[in-house]
Short mmCIF file of C-alpha atoms in Angstrom, two decimals:
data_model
loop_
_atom_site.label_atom_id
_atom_site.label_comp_id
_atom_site.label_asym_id
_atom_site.label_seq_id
_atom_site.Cartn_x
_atom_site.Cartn_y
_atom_site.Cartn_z
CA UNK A 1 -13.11 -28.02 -15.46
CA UNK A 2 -10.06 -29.36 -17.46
CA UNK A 3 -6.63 -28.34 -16.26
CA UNK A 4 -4.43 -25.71 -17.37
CA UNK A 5 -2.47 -27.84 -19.08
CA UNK A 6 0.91 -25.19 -18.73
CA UNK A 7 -0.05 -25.51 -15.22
CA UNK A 8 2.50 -28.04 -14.16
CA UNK A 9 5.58 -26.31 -16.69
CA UNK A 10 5.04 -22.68 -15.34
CA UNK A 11 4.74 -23.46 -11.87
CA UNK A 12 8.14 -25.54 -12.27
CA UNK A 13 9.57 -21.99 -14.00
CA UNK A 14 8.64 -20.01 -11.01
CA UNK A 15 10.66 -22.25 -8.81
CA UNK A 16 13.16 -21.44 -11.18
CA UNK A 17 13.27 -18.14 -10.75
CA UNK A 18 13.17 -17.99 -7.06
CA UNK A 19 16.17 -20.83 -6.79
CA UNK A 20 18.06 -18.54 -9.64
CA UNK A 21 20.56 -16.30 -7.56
CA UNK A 22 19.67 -13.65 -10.46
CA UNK A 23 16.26 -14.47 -11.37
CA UNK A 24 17.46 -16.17 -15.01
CA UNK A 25 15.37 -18.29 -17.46
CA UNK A 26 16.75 -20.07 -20.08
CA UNK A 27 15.96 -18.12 -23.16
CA UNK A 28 14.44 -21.04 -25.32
CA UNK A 29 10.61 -20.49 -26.75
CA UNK A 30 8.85 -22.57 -24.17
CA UNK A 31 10.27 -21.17 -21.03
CA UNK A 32 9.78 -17.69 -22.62
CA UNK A 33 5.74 -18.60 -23.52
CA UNK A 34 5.70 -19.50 -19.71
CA UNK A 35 7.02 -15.99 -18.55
CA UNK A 36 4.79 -13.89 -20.72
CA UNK A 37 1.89 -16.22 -19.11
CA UNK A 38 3.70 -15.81 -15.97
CA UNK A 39 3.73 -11.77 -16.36
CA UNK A 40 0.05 -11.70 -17.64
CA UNK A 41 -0.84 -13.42 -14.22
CA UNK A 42 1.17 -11.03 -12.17
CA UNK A 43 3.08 -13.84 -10.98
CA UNK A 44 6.30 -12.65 -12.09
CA UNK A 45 7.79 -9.39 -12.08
CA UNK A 46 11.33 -7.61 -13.98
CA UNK A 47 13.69 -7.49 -11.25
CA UNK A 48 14.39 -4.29 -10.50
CA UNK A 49 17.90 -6.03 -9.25
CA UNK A 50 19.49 -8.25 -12.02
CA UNK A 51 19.51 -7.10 -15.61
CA UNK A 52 17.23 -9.96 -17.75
CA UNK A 53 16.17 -11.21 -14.52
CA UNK A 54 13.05 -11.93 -12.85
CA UNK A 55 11.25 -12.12 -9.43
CA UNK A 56 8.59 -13.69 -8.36
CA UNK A 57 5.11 -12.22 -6.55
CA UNK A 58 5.64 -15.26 -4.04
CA UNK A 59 8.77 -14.79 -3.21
CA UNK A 60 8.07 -10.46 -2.60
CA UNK A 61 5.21 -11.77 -0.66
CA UNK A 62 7.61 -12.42 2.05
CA UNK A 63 9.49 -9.03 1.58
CA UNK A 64 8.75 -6.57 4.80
CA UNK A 65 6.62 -3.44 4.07
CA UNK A 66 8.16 -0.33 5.67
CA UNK A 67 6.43 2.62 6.75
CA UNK A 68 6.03 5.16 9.80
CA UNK A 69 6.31 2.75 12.63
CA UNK A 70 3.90 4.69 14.94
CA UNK A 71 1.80 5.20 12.16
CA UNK A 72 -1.31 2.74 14.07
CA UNK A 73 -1.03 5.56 16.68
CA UNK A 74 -1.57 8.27 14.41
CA UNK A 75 -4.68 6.35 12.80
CA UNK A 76 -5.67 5.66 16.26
CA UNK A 77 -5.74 9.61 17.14
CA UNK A 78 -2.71 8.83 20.07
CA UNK A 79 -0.45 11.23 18.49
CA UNK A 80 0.11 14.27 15.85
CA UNK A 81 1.21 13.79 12.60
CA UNK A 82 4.29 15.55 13.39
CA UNK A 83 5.39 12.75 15.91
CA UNK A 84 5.55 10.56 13.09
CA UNK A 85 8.80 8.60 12.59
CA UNK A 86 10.55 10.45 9.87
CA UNK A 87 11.72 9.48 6.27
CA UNK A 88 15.10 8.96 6.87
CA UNK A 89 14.69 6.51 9.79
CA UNK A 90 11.87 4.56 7.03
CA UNK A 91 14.64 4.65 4.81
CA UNK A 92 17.32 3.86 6.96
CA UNK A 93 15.11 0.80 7.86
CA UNK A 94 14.74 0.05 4.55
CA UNK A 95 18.40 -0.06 3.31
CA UNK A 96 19.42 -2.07 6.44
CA UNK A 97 16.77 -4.73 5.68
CA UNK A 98 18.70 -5.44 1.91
CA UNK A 99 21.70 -7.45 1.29
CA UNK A 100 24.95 -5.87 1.71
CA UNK A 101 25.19 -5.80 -1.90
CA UNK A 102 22.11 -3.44 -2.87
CA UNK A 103 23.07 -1.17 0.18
CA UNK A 104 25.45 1.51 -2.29
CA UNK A 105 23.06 1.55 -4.69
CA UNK A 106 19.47 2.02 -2.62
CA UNK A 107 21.62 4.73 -0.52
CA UNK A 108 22.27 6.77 -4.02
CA UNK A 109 18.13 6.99 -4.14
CA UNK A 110 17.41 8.66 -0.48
CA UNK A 111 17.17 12.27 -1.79
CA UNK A 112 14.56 10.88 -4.92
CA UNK A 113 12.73 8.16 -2.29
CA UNK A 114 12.98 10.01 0.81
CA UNK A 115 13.23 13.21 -0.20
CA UNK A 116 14.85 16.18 1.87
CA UNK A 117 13.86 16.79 5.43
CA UNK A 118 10.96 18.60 6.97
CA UNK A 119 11.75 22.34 7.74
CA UNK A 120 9.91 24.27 10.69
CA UNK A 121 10.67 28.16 9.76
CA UNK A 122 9.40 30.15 12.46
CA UNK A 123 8.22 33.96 11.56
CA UNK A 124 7.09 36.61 14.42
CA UNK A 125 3.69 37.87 14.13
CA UNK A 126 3.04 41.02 16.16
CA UNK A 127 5.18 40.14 19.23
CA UNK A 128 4.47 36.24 19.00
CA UNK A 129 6.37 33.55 17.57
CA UNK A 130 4.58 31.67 15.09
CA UNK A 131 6.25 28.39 13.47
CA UNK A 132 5.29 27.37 9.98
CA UNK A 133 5.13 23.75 9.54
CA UNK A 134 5.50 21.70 5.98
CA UNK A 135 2.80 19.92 4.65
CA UNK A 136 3.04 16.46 6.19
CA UNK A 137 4.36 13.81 4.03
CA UNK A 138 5.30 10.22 5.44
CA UNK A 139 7.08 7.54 3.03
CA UNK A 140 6.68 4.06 2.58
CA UNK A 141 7.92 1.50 0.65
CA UNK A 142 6.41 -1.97 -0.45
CA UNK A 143 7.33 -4.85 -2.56
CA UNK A 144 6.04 -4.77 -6.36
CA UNK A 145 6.79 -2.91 -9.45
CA UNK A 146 5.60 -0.24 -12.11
CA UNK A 147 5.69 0.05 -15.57
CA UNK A 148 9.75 0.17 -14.74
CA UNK A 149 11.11 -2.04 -12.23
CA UNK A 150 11.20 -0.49 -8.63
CA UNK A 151 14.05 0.60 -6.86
CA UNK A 152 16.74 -2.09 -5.40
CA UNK A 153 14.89 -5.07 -3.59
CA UNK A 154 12.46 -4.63 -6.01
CA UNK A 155 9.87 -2.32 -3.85
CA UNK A 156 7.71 0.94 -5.01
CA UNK A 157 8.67 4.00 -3.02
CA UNK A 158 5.41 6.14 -1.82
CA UNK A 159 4.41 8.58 0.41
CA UNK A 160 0.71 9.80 2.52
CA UNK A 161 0.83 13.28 1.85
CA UNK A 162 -0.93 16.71 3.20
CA UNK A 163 -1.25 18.68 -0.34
CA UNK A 164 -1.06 22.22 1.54
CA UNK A 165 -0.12 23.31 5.26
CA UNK A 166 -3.45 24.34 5.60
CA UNK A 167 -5.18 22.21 8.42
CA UNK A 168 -8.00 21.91 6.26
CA UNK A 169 -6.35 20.74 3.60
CA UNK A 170 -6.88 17.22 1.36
CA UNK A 171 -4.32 14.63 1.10
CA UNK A 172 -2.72 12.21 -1.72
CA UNK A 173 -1.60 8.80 -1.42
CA UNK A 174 1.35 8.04 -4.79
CA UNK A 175 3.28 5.48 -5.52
CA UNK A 176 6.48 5.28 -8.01
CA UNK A 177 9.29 2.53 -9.36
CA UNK A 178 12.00 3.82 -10.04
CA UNK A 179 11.48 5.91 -13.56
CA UNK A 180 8.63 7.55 -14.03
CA UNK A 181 6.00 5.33 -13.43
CA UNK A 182 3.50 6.60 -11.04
CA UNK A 183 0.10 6.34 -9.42
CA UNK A 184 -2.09 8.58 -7.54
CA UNK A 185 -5.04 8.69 -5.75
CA UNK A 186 -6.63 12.03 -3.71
CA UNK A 187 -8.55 11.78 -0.44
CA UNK A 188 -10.21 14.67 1.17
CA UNK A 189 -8.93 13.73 4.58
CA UNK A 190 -6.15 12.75 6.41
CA UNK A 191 -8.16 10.04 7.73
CA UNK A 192 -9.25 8.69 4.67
CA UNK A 193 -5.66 8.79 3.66
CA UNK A 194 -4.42 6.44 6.06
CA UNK A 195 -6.88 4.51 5.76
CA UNK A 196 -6.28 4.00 1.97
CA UNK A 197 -2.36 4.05 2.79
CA UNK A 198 -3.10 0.54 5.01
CA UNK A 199 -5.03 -0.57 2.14
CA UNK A 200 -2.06 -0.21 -0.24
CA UNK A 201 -0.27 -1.93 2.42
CA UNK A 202 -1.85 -4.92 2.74
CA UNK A 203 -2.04 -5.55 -0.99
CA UNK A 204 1.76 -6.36 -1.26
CA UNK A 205 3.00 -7.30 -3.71
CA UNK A 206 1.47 -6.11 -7.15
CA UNK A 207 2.49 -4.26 -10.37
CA UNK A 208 1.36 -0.75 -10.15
CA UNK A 209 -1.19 -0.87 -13.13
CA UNK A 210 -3.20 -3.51 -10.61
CA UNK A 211 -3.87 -0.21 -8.08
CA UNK A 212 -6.62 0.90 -10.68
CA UNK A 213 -9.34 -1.29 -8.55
CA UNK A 214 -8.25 0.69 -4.99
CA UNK A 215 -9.36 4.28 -6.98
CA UNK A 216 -5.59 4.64 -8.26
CA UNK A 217 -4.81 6.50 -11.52
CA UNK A 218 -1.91 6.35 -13.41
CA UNK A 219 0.25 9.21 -14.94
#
């Protein structure tokens, strides 16, 4: 087969990039041919960072995932899903992992990434004590972006989610950047929801629009 012969020129712009403390490209016609290719390929990414920047799928590749850390046990039936490490210690995790620099600006996004805490409101039925839990909802956060760039560090912000407190109830797996790009998928299980969570995991890095071939719709 012949040779792609922008092979050798867009492979040269991706180092670029990832030696580019802001992800730059000069803005002359053949290194801007090479990042639309670059885009179309998913190799390359908006950073979500540096205004006019870039970032490349490489690069994220070595970016840590962050989710529940004793999430394994909860696949693995060891523990309940209320045992699960919360939100804000994910998102603590999260901000630590980032330079110094991003910290200000990742901590102004816990209430929209992480959301507000779980609440256990106990009521009294008859003489006993019965405590209402929340619907179970675990974050996570991996490397990639939407439609919009994601949120500092360049990651997607999601969450494994219990659509009612009902025990019976079916579950959601979503994914966001940092506007309103989204995508959704519904499981009837918990099980099958962590299952497809792990899935999403492992994929990382990817734009958002590449989650359509895991059962992922878009809004």
């Amino acid at each position: 087969m012949p040779q792609d012969p922008n092979a050798q020129f867009d492979h040269s712009v991706l180092d670029l990039i990832e030696h580019s403390p802001s992800g730059a490209v000069p803005a002359t016609p053949s290194y801007q041919d090479a990042l639309k290719r670059l885009h179309a390929a998913h190799q390359v990414y908006h950073s979500a960072d540096f205004k006019g920047g870039h970032v490349t799928a490489r690069s994220l590749a070595l970016r840590p995932v962050f989710h529940a850390q004793n999430l394994d046990a909860l696949v693995a039936g060891q523990i309940d899903a209320s045992a699960l490490e919360s939100n804000a210690s994910i998102f603590d995790r999260y901000v630590q992992s980032l330079p110094a620099a991003l910290r200000a600006r990742a901590e102004s996004l816990r209430l929209m990434v992480a959301g507000k805490p779980a609440h256990h409101r106990a009521k009294h039925v008859g003489d006993h004590k019965v405590v209402a839990h929340d619907p179970v909802h675990t974050l996570f956060l991996v490397p990639g972006t939407g439609p919009h760039p994601g949120v500092p560090g360049n990651y997607l912000h999601g969450s494994a989610l219990q659509l009612s407190a009902d025990a019976h109830s079916t579950w959601a797996v979503h994914l966001h950047d940092s506007d309103d790009g989204a995508a959704m998928c519904d499981l009837p299980t918990m099980a099958e929801a962590l299952a497809k969570l792990q899935e999403v995991l492992a994929s990382a890095p990817f734009d958002m629009n590449e989650l359509a071939a895991l059962g992922f719709r878009s809004n």
